[in-house]
mmCIF file with all atom_site columns, C-alpha atoms in Angstrom:
data_model
loop_
_atom_site.group_PDB
_atom_site.id
_atom_site.type_symbol
_atom_site.label_atom_id
_atom_site.label_alt_id
_atom_site.label_comp_id
_atom_site.label_asym_id
_atom_site.label_entity_id
_atom_site.label_seq_id
_atom_site.pdbx_PDB_ins_code
_atom_site.Cartn_x
_atom_site.Cartn_y
_atom_site.Cartn_z
_atom_site.occupancy
_atom_site.B_iso_or_equiv
_atom_site.pdbx_formal_charge
_atom_site.auth_seq_id
_atom_site.auth_comp_id
_atom_site.auth_asym_id
_atom_site.auth_atom_id
_atom_site.pdbx_PDB_model_num
ATOM 1   C CA . LYS U 1 1   ? -44.082 -51.151 -5.469  1.00 79.00 ? 7   LYS U CA 1
ATOM 2   C CA . ALA U 1 2   ? -45.264 -52.249 -2.006  1.00 88.00 ? 8   ALA U CA 1
ATOM 3   C CA . SER U 1 3   ? -41.712 -51.901 -0.639  1.00 94.00 ? 9   SER U CA 1
ATOM 4   C CA . ILE U 1 4   ? -41.259 -48.213 -1.578  1.00 97.00 ? 10  ILE U CA 1
ATOM 5   C CA . ILE U 1 5   ? -40.316 -46.005 1.362   1.00 97.00 ? 11  ILE U CA 1
ATOM 6   C CA . TYR U 1 6   ? -42.503 -42.920 1.668   1.00 97.00 ? 12  TYR U CA 1
ATOM 7   C CA . PRO U 1 7   ? -42.537 -39.989 1.448   1.00 97.00 ? 13  PRO U CA 1
ATOM 8   C CA . LEU U 1 8   ? -40.906 -39.859 -1.975  1.00 97.00 ? 14  LEU U CA 1
ATOM 9   C CA . PRO U 1 9   ? -38.016 -37.372 -2.212  1.00 98.00 ? 15  PRO U CA 1
ATOM 10  C CA . THR U 1 10  ? -38.715 -33.881 -3.513  1.00 98.00 ? 16  THR U CA 1
ATOM 11  C CA . ASP U 1 11  ? -36.600 -31.694 -5.810  1.00 98.00 ? 17  ASP U CA 1
ATOM 12  C CA . GLU U 1 12  ? -35.773 -29.585 -2.762  1.00 98.00 ? 18  GLU U CA 1
ATOM 13  C CA . LEU U 1 13  ? -34.418 -32.625 -0.897  1.00 98.00 ? 19  LEU U CA 1
ATOM 14  C CA . PHE U 1 14  ? -32.292 -33.646 -3.886  1.00 98.00 ? 20  PHE U CA 1
ATOM 15  C CA . GLU U 1 15  ? -30.876 -30.113 -4.170  1.00 98.00 ? 21  GLU U CA 1
ATOM 16  C CA . ARG U 1 16  ? -30.025 -30.055 -0.464  1.00 97.00 ? 22  ARG U CA 1
ATOM 17  C CA . LYS U 1 17  ? -28.308 -33.479 -0.606  1.00 97.00 ? 23  LYS U CA 1
ATOM 18  C CA . GLU U 1 18  ? -26.310 -32.623 -3.735  1.00 97.00 ? 24  GLU U CA 1
ATOM 19  C CA . LYS U 1 19  ? -25.085 -29.443 -2.100  1.00 97.00 ? 25  LYS U CA 1
ATOM 20  C CA . TYR U 1 20  ? -24.151 -31.275 1.126   1.00 95.00 ? 26  TYR U CA 1
ATOM 21  C CA . TRP U 1 21  ? -22.457 -34.169 -0.703  1.00 96.00 ? 27  TRP U CA 1
ATOM 22  C CA . ARG U 1 22  ? -20.927 -31.778 -3.275  1.00 96.00 ? 28  ARG U CA 1
ATOM 23  C CA . VAL U 1 23  ? -21.928 -33.885 -6.264  1.00 97.00 ? 29  VAL U CA 1
ATOM 24  C CA . ASP U 1 24  ? -24.399 -33.810 -9.144  1.00 97.00 ? 30  ASP U CA 1
ATOM 25  C CA . LEU U 1 25  ? -26.585 -36.898 -8.991  1.00 98.00 ? 31  LEU U CA 1
ATOM 26  C CA . PRO U 1 26  ? -27.294 -38.516 -12.365 1.00 98.00 ? 32  PRO U CA 1
ATOM 27  C CA . ILE U 1 27  ? -30.708 -37.629 -13.795 1.00 98.00 ? 33  ILE U CA 1
ATOM 28  C CA . ASP U 1 28  ? -31.591 -41.301 -14.317 1.00 98.00 ? 34  ASP U CA 1
ATOM 29  C CA . TYR U 1 29  ? -30.855 -42.046 -10.648 1.00 98.00 ? 35  TYR U CA 1
ATOM 30  C CA . VAL U 1 30  ? -32.902 -39.050 -9.433  1.00 98.00 ? 36  VAL U CA 1
ATOM 31  C CA . LYS U 1 31  ? -35.838 -40.156 -11.589 1.00 98.00 ? 37  LYS U CA 1
ATOM 32  C CA . PHE U 1 32  ? -35.540 -43.702 -10.242 1.00 98.00 ? 38  PHE U CA 1
ATOM 33  C CA . LEU U 1 33  ? -35.595 -42.535 -6.599  1.00 98.00 ? 39  LEU U CA 1
ATOM 34  C CA . LYS U 1 34  ? -38.562 -40.230 -7.228  1.00 98.00 ? 40  LYS U CA 1
ATOM 35  C CA . GLU U 1 35  ? -40.534 -43.325 -8.246  1.00 97.00 ? 41  GLU U CA 1
ATOM 36  C CA . ASN U 1 36  ? -38.888 -46.165 -6.276  1.00 97.00 ? 42  ASN U CA 1
ATOM 37  C CA . ASN U 1 37  ? -37.418 -44.641 -3.100  1.00 98.00 ? 43  ASN U CA 1
ATOM 38  C CA . GLY U 1 38  ? -35.891 -47.472 -1.054  1.00 97.00 ? 44  GLY U CA 1
ATOM 39  C CA . ALA U 1 39  ? -37.653 -50.228 -2.992  1.00 96.00 ? 45  ALA U CA 1
ATOM 40  C CA . ARG U 1 40  ? -36.735 -53.900 -2.855  1.00 94.00 ? 46  ARG U CA 1
ATOM 41  C CA . THR U 1 41  ? -36.254 -55.920 -6.012  1.00 90.00 ? 47  THR U CA 1
ATOM 42  C CA . LYS U 1 42  ? -37.922 -59.237 -6.532  1.00 85.00 ? 48  LYS U CA 1
ATOM 43  C CA . ASP U 1 43  ? -34.986 -61.673 -6.428  1.00 85.00 ? 49  ASP U CA 1
ATOM 44  C CA . GLY U 1 44  ? -32.700 -59.040 -7.957  1.00 93.00 ? 50  GLY U CA 1
ATOM 45  C CA . ALA U 1 45  ? -29.082 -59.938 -8.633  1.00 97.00 ? 51  ALA U CA 1
ATOM 46  C CA . PHE U 1 46  ? -26.267 -58.972 -10.990 1.00 97.00 ? 52  PHE U CA 1
ATOM 47  C CA . GLU U 1 47  ? -22.798 -60.195 -11.874 1.00 96.00 ? 53  GLU U CA 1
ATOM 48  C CA . CYS U 1 48  ? -19.597 -58.308 -11.220 1.00 95.00 ? 54  CYS U CA 1
ATOM 49  C CA . ASN U 1 49  ? -15.989 -59.451 -11.111 1.00 88.00 ? 55  ASN U CA 1
ATOM 50  C CA . GLY U 1 50  ? -16.976 -63.078 -11.718 1.00 93.00 ? 56  GLY U CA 1
ATOM 51  C CA . ARG U 1 51  ? -19.340 -63.113 -8.762  1.00 95.00 ? 57  ARG U CA 1
ATOM 52  C CA . GLU U 1 52  ? -23.114 -62.840 -8.389  1.00 96.00 ? 58  GLU U CA 1
ATOM 53  C CA . TYR U 1 53  ? -24.391 -60.191 -5.983  1.00 97.00 ? 59  TYR U CA 1
ATOM 54  C CA . ALA U 1 54  ? -27.893 -60.385 -4.511  1.00 97.00 ? 60  ALA U CA 1
ATOM 55  C CA . ILE U 1 55  ? -29.696 -57.086 -3.941  1.00 97.00 ? 61  ILE U CA 1
ATOM 56  C CA . ASP U 1 56  ? -31.435 -56.556 -0.616  1.00 96.00 ? 62  ASP U CA 1
ATOM 57  C CA . ARG U 1 57  ? -32.904 -53.104 -1.264  1.00 96.00 ? 63  ARG U CA 1
ATOM 58  C CA . PHE U 1 58  ? -32.196 -49.704 -2.766  1.00 98.00 ? 64  PHE U CA 1
ATOM 59  C CA . LEU U 1 59  ? -31.349 -46.996 -0.260  1.00 98.00 ? 65  LEU U CA 1
ATOM 60  C CA . CYS U 1 60  ? -33.700 -44.044 0.089   1.00 98.00 ? 66  CYS U CA 1
ATOM 61  C CA . LEU U 1 61  ? -33.691 -40.307 0.725   1.00 98.00 ? 67  LEU U CA 1
ATOM 62  C CA . LEU U 1 62  ? -35.748 -39.040 3.640   1.00 98.00 ? 68  LEU U CA 1
ATOM 63  C CA . ASN U 1 63  ? -36.130 -35.606 5.222   1.00 96.00 ? 69  ASN U CA 1
ATOM 64  C CA . ALA U 1 64  ? -36.351 -37.114 8.699   1.00 96.00 ? 70  ALA U CA 1
ATOM 65  C CA . PRO U 1 65  ? -34.980 -40.683 8.793   1.00 97.00 ? 71  PRO U CA 1
ATOM 66  C CA . ARG U 1 66  ? -35.329 -40.885 12.594  1.00 95.00 ? 72  ARG U CA 1
ATOM 67  C CA . GLU U 1 67  ? -39.073 -40.431 12.234  1.00 96.00 ? 73  GLU U CA 1
ATOM 68  C CA . ASN U 1 68  ? -39.447 -43.261 9.718   1.00 96.00 ? 74  ASN U CA 1
ATOM 69  C CA . VAL U 1 69  ? -39.576 -46.949 10.643  1.00 95.00 ? 75  VAL U CA 1
ATOM 70  C CA . LEU U 1 70  ? -37.333 -47.697 7.656   1.00 96.00 ? 76  LEU U CA 1
ATOM 71  C CA . GLY U 1 71  ? -35.040 -44.721 8.253   1.00 97.00 ? 77  GLY U CA 1
ATOM 72  C CA . MET U 1 72  ? -32.054 -47.063 8.625   1.00 97.00 ? 78  MET U CA 1
ATOM 73  C CA . TYR U 1 73  ? -32.117 -47.345 4.811   1.00 97.00 ? 79  TYR U CA 1
ATOM 74  C CA . ASP U 1 74  ? -31.567 -43.613 4.306   1.00 98.00 ? 80  ASP U CA 1
ATOM 75  C CA . ILE U 1 75  ? -28.385 -42.807 2.369   1.00 98.00 ? 81  ILE U CA 1
ATOM 76  C CA . ASP U 1 76  ? -27.117 -40.368 5.027   1.00 97.00 ? 82  ASP U CA 1
ATOM 77  C CA . VAL U 1 77  ? -27.664 -42.946 7.783   1.00 97.00 ? 83  VAL U CA 1
ATOM 78  C CA . THR U 1 78  ? -25.566 -45.425 5.790   1.00 97.00 ? 84  THR U CA 1
ATOM 79  C CA . LEU U 1 79  ? -22.899 -42.785 5.109   1.00 95.00 ? 85  LEU U CA 1
ATOM 80  C CA . THR U 1 80  ? -22.635 -42.096 8.840   1.00 94.00 ? 86  THR U CA 1
ATOM 81  C CA . GLN U 1 81  ? -22.075 -45.787 9.544   1.00 94.00 ? 87  GLN U CA 1
ATOM 82  C CA . LEU U 1 82  ? -19.394 -46.252 6.863   1.00 94.00 ? 88  LEU U CA 1
ATOM 83  C CA . GLU U 1 83  ? -17.758 -42.789 6.899   1.00 86.00 ? 89  GLU U CA 1
ATOM 84  C CA . ASP U 1 84  ? -13.990 -43.042 6.434   1.00 91.00 ? 90  ASP U CA 1
ATOM 85  C CA . ARG U 1 85  ? -14.187 -46.436 4.752   1.00 94.00 ? 91  ARG U CA 1
ATOM 86  C CA . LEU U 1 86  ? -15.707 -44.811 1.626   1.00 94.00 ? 92  LEU U CA 1
ATOM 87  C CA . THR U 1 87  ? -12.816 -42.496 0.787   1.00 92.00 ? 93  THR U CA 1
ATOM 88  C CA . ASP U 1 88  ? -9.034  -42.441 0.691   1.00 91.00 ? 94  ASP U CA 1
ATOM 89  C CA . ASN U 1 89  ? -8.964  -38.680 1.338   1.00 89.00 ? 95  ASN U CA 1
ATOM 90  C CA . GLU U 1 90  ? -9.118  -37.712 5.003   1.00 86.00 ? 96  GLU U CA 1
ATOM 91  C CA . ASP U 1 91  ? -9.609  -34.023 4.069   1.00 84.00 ? 97  ASP U CA 1
ATOM 92  C CA . LEU U 1 92  ? -12.561 -34.707 1.755   1.00 82.00 ? 98  LEU U CA 1
ATOM 93  C CA . ILE U 1 93  ? -15.578 -32.456 2.008   1.00 83.00 ? 99  ILE U CA 1
ATOM 94  C CA . GLY U 1 94  ? -18.574 -34.153 0.417   1.00 87.00 ? 100 GLY U CA 1
ATOM 95  C CA . VAL U 1 95  ? -18.504 -37.740 -0.836  1.00 95.00 ? 101 VAL U CA 1
ATOM 96  C CA . ASP U 1 96  ? -16.336 -39.821 -3.163  1.00 94.00 ? 102 ASP U CA 1
ATOM 97  C CA . ILE U 1 97  ? -18.349 -43.034 -3.053  1.00 97.00 ? 103 ILE U CA 1
ATOM 98  C CA . LEU U 1 98  ? -22.096 -42.796 -2.418  1.00 98.00 ? 104 LEU U CA 1
ATOM 99  C CA . PRO U 1 99  ? -23.902 -45.995 -1.357  1.00 98.00 ? 105 PRO U CA 1
ATOM 100 C CA . ILE U 1 100 ? -27.204 -46.511 -3.168  1.00 98.00 ? 106 ILE U CA 1
ATOM 101 C CA . VAL U 1 101 ? -28.019 -50.248 -2.854  1.00 98.00 ? 107 VAL U CA 1
ATOM 102 C CA . VAL U 1 102 ? -27.713 -52.655 0.068   1.00 97.00 ? 108 VAL U CA 1
ATOM 103 C CA . LEU U 1 103 ? -26.363 -56.043 -0.987  1.00 97.00 ? 109 LEU U CA 1
ATOM 104 C CA . PHE U 1 104 ? -26.550 -59.243 1.003   1.00 93.00 ? 110 PHE U CA 1
ATOM 105 C CA . ALA U 1 105 ? -23.421 -59.835 3.151   1.00 89.00 ? 111 ALA U CA 1
ATOM 106 C CA . GLY U 1 106 ? -22.807 -56.149 3.919   1.00 94.00 ? 112 GLY U CA 1
ATOM 107 C CA . ASP U 1 107 ? -21.515 -54.846 0.593   1.00 97.00 ? 113 ASP U CA 1
ATOM 108 C CA . PHE U 1 108 ? -23.072 -51.881 -1.238  1.00 98.00 ? 114 PHE U CA 1
ATOM 109 C CA . VAL U 1 109 ? -23.582 -50.733 -4.807  1.00 98.00 ? 115 VAL U CA 1
ATOM 110 C CA . CYS U 1 110 ? -22.322 -47.157 -4.980  1.00 98.00 ? 116 CYS U CA 1
ATOM 111 C CA . LEU U 1 111 ? -22.088 -44.180 -7.280  1.00 98.00 ? 117 LEU U CA 1
ATOM 112 C CA . ASP U 1 112 ? -18.354 -43.587 -7.758  1.00 98.00 ? 118 ASP U CA 1
ATOM 113 C CA . PHE U 1 113 ? -17.470 -39.886 -7.894  1.00 96.00 ? 119 PHE U CA 1
ATOM 114 C CA . THR U 1 114 ? -13.712 -40.395 -7.477  1.00 94.00 ? 120 THR U CA 1
ATOM 115 C CA . LYS U 1 115 ? -13.014 -39.243 -11.043 1.00 93.00 ? 121 LYS U CA 1
ATOM 116 C CA . GLY U 1 116 ? -15.269 -36.178 -10.851 1.00 92.00 ? 122 GLY U CA 1
ATOM 117 C CA . ARG U 1 117 ? -18.309 -34.636 -9.179  1.00 92.00 ? 123 ARG U CA 1
ATOM 118 C CA . LYS U 1 118 ? -20.550 -35.357 -12.198 1.00 94.00 ? 124 LYS U CA 1
ATOM 119 C CA . ASN U 1 119 ? -21.318 -38.474 -14.262 1.00 96.00 ? 125 ASN U CA 1
ATOM 120 C CA . PRO U 1 120 ? -20.332 -41.129 -11.708 1.00 98.00 ? 126 PRO U CA 1
ATOM 121 C CA . SER U 1 121 ? -19.749 -44.742 -12.621 1.00 98.00 ? 127 SER U CA 1
ATOM 122 C CA . VAL U 1 122 ? -21.311 -47.544 -10.567 1.00 98.00 ? 128 VAL U CA 1
ATOM 123 C CA . CYS U 1 123 ? -19.256 -49.861 -8.390  1.00 98.00 ? 129 CYS U CA 1
ATOM 124 C CA . VAL U 1 124 ? -19.547 -52.474 -5.667  1.00 98.00 ? 130 VAL U CA 1
ATOM 125 C CA . TRP U 1 125 ? -17.941 -51.428 -2.386  1.00 98.00 ? 131 TRP U CA 1
ATOM 126 C CA . ASP U 1 126 ? -16.426 -54.425 -0.562  1.00 97.00 ? 132 ASP U CA 1
ATOM 127 C CA . ASN U 1 127 ? -17.260 -54.243 3.143   1.00 96.00 ? 133 ASN U CA 1
ATOM 128 C CA . GLU U 1 128 ? -14.836 -56.935 4.310   1.00 95.00 ? 134 GLU U CA 1
ATOM 129 C CA . LYS U 1 129 ? -11.794 -55.741 2.357   1.00 96.00 ? 135 LYS U CA 1
ATOM 130 C CA . SER U 1 130 ? -12.264 -51.999 2.879   1.00 96.00 ? 136 SER U CA 1
ATOM 131 C CA . ALA U 1 131 ? -10.523 -50.267 5.773   1.00 95.00 ? 137 ALA U CA 1
ATOM 132 C CA . GLU U 1 132 ? -10.402 -46.709 7.060   1.00 94.00 ? 138 GLU U CA 1
ATOM 133 C CA . LEU U 1 133 ? -9.230  -44.490 4.184   1.00 94.00 ? 139 LEU U CA 1
ATOM 134 C CA . GLU U 1 134 ? -8.779  -47.630 2.032   1.00 96.00 ? 140 GLU U CA 1
ATOM 135 C CA . PRO U 1 135 ? -12.014 -48.372 0.128   1.00 97.00 ? 141 PRO U CA 1
ATOM 136 C CA . ILE U 1 136 ? -12.017 -51.431 -2.126  1.00 97.00 ? 142 ILE U CA 1
ATOM 137 C CA . THR U 1 137 ? -14.409 -51.204 -5.059  1.00 97.00 ? 143 THR U CA 1
ATOM 138 C CA . TYR U 1 138 ? -15.183 -53.163 -8.224  1.00 98.00 ? 144 TYR U CA 1
ATOM 139 C CA . PHE U 1 139 ? -16.441 -51.516 -11.395 1.00 98.00 ? 145 PHE U CA 1
ATOM 140 C CA . VAL U 1 140 ? -19.994 -52.514 -12.404 1.00 98.00 ? 146 VAL U CA 1
ATOM 141 C CA . ALA U 1 141 ? -21.248 -50.018 -15.014 1.00 98.00 ? 147 ALA U CA 1
ATOM 142 C CA . ASP U 1 142 ? -20.563 -46.640 -16.601 1.00 98.00 ? 148 ASP U CA 1
ATOM 143 C CA . THR U 1 143 ? -24.015 -45.292 -15.656 1.00 98.00 ? 149 THR U CA 1
ATOM 144 C CA . PHE U 1 144 ? -26.893 -45.964 -13.288 1.00 98.00 ? 150 PHE U CA 1
ATOM 145 C CA . SER U 1 145 ? -29.142 -46.959 -16.208 1.00 98.00 ? 151 SER U CA 1
ATOM 146 C CA . GLU U 1 146 ? -26.548 -49.476 -17.390 1.00 98.00 ? 152 GLU U CA 1
ATOM 147 C CA . PHE U 1 147 ? -26.438 -50.917 -13.847 1.00 98.00 ? 153 PHE U CA 1
ATOM 148 C CA . ILE U 1 148 ? -30.239 -51.266 -13.789 1.00 97.00 ? 154 ILE U CA 1
ATOM 149 C CA . SER U 1 149 ? -30.113 -53.144 -17.110 1.00 96.00 ? 155 SER U CA 1
ATOM 150 C CA . LYS U 1 150 ? -27.734 -55.704 -15.548 1.00 96.00 ? 156 LYS U CA 1
ATOM 151 C CA . ILE U 1 151 ? -30.152 -56.688 -12.765 1.00 95.00 ? 157 ILE U CA 1
ATOM 152 C CA . GLN U 1 152 ? -31.679 -60.093 -13.420 1.00 88.00 ? 158 GLN U CA 1
#
């Protein structure tokens, strides 16, 4: 709880982000962020693709990331840094793959909207193997809640 990034996101902020990203965020993820915005886990890790991934921290939603000391963990700040490496569609408006968790070594856990703008699955985005318009991802879970249950 001490690692939560304040202020916590409001319904208005979620509505604005969903409209901008052109997706419907899962209710379980929205609820999680409203209580744990940007929080760190205590030694959190999970397995995927025969490998263990260590969680650094969950990303957050902020109205003004530049005005926050931890603004670098804002989802939009991360999106700006990764841009074209998160989609294979150069004409995309919105997002296909939305980073939500920073992993050690530069990878991210993401909500995967490539199959639709609602009900995303959860994947790991591979920083080293991904290139511009060529994201490499590994399936983790069907839902955000299922992903949370896998964290040890």
